[in-house]
PDB file of C-alpha atoms in Angstrom:
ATOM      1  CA  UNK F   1       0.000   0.000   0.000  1.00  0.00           C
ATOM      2  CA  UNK F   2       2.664   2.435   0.493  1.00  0.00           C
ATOM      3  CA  UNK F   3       4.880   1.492  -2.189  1.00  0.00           C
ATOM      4  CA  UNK F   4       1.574   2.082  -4.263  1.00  0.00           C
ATOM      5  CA  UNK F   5       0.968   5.833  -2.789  1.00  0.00           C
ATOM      6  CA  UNK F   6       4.400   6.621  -3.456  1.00  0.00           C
ATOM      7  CA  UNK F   7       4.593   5.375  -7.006  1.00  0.00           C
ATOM      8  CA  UNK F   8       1.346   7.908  -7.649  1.00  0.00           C
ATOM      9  CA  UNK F   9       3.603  10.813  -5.862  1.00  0.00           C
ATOM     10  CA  UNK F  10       6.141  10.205  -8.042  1.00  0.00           C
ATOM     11  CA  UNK F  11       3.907  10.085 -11.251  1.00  0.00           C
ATOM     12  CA  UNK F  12       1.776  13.214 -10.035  1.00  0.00           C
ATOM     13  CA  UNK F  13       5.457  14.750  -9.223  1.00  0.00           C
ATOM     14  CA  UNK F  14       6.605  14.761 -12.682  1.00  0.00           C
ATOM     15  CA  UNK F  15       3.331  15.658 -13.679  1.00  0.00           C
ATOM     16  CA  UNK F  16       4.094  19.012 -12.345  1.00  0.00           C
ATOM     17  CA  UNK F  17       6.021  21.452 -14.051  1.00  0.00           C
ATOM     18  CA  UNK F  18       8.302  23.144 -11.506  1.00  0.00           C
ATOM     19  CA  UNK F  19      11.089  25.378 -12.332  1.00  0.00           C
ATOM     20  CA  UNK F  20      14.470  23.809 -12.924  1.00  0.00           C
ATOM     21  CA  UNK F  21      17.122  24.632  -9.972  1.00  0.00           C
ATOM     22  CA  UNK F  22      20.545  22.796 -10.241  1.00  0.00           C
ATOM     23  CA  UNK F  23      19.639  20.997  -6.953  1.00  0.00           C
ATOM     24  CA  UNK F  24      16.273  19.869  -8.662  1.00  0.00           C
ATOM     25  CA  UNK F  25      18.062  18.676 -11.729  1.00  0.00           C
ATOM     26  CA  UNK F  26      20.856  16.834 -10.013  1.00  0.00           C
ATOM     27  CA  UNK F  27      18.260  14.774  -7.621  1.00  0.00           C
ATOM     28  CA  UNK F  28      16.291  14.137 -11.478  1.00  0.00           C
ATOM     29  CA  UNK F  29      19.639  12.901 -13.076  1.00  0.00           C
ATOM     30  CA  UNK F  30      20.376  10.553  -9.854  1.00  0.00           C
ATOM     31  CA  UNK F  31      16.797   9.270 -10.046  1.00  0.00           C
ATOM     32  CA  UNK F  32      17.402   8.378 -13.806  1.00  0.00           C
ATOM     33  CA  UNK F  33      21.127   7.414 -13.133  1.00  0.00           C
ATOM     34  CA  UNK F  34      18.972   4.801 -10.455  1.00  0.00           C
ATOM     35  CA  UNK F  35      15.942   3.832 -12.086  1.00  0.00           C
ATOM     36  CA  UNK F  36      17.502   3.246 -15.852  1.00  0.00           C
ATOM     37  CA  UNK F  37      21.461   2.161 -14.427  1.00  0.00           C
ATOM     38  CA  UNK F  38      22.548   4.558 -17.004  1.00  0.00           C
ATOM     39  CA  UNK F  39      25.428   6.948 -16.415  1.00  0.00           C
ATOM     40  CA  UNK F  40      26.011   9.991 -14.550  1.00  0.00           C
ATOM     41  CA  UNK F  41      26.731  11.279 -18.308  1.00  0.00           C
ATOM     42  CA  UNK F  42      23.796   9.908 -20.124  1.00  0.00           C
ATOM     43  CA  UNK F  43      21.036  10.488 -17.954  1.00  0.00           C
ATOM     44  CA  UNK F  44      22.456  14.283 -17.563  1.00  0.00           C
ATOM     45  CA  UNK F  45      22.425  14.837 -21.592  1.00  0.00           C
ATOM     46  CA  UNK F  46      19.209  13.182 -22.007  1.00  0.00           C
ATOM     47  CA  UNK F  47      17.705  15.309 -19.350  1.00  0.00           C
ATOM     48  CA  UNK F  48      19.299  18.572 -20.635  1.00  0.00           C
ATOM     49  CA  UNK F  49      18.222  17.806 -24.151  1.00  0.00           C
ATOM     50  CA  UNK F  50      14.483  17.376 -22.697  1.00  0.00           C
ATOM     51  CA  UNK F  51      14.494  20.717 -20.876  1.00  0.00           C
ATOM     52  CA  UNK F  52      13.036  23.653 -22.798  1.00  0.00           C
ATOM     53  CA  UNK F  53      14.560  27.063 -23.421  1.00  0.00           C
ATOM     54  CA  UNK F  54      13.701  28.829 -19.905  1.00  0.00           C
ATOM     55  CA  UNK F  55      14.417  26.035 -18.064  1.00  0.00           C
ATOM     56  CA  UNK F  56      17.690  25.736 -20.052  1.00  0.00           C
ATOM     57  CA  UNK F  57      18.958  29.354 -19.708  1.00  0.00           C
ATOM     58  CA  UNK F  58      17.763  29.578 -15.734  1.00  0.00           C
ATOM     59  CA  UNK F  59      20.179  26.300 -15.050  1.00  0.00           C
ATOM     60  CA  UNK F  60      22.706  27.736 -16.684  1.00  0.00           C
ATOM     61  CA  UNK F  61      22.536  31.095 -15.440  1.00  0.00           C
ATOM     62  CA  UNK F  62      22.142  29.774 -11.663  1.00  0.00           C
ATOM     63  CA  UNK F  63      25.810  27.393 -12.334  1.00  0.00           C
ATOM     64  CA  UNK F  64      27.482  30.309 -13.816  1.00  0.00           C
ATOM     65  CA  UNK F  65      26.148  31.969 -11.044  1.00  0.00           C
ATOM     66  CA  UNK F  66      27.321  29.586  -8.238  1.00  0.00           C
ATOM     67  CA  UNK F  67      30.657  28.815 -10.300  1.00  0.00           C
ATOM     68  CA  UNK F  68      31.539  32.540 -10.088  1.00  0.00           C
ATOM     69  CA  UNK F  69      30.564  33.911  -6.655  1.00  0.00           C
ATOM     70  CA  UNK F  70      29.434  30.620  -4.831  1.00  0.00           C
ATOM     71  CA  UNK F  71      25.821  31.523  -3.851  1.00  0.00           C
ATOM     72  CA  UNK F  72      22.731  31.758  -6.543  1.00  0.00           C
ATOM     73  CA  UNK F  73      21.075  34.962  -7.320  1.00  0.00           C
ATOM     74  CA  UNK F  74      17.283  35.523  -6.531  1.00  0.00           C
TER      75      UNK F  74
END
């Protein structure tokens, strides 16, 4: 019975379109990385070819952001 109500969280989850943050998208790759035993690699480019433009340019401008200073701007 659990197992079944969290299976429907995790399908009503990705249902939901929530704006990509870099800790979102790493806990998405190491869900893949788990559920599909592909690589760290693979399941990162599939999941950055599947995001769309905003999502795209928000990731990247939060890693440049964190890459440069160390915190994320808001």
């Amino acid at each position: 019975m659990l197992s079944s109500a969290k299976r429907r969280m995790l399908v009503l989850e990705r249902s939901i379109h929530l704006p990509i943050t870099a800790a979102r998208f790493l806990s998405l790759v190491e869900e893949r990385v788990r559920l599909t035993g592909a690589s760290f690699d693979d399941a990162s480019q599939s999941l950055i070819v599947s995001l769309n433009d905003q999502d795209l340019y928000c990731l990247t401008e939060e890693l440049e952001q964190r890459a440069t200073s160390g915190t994320p701007r808001r």
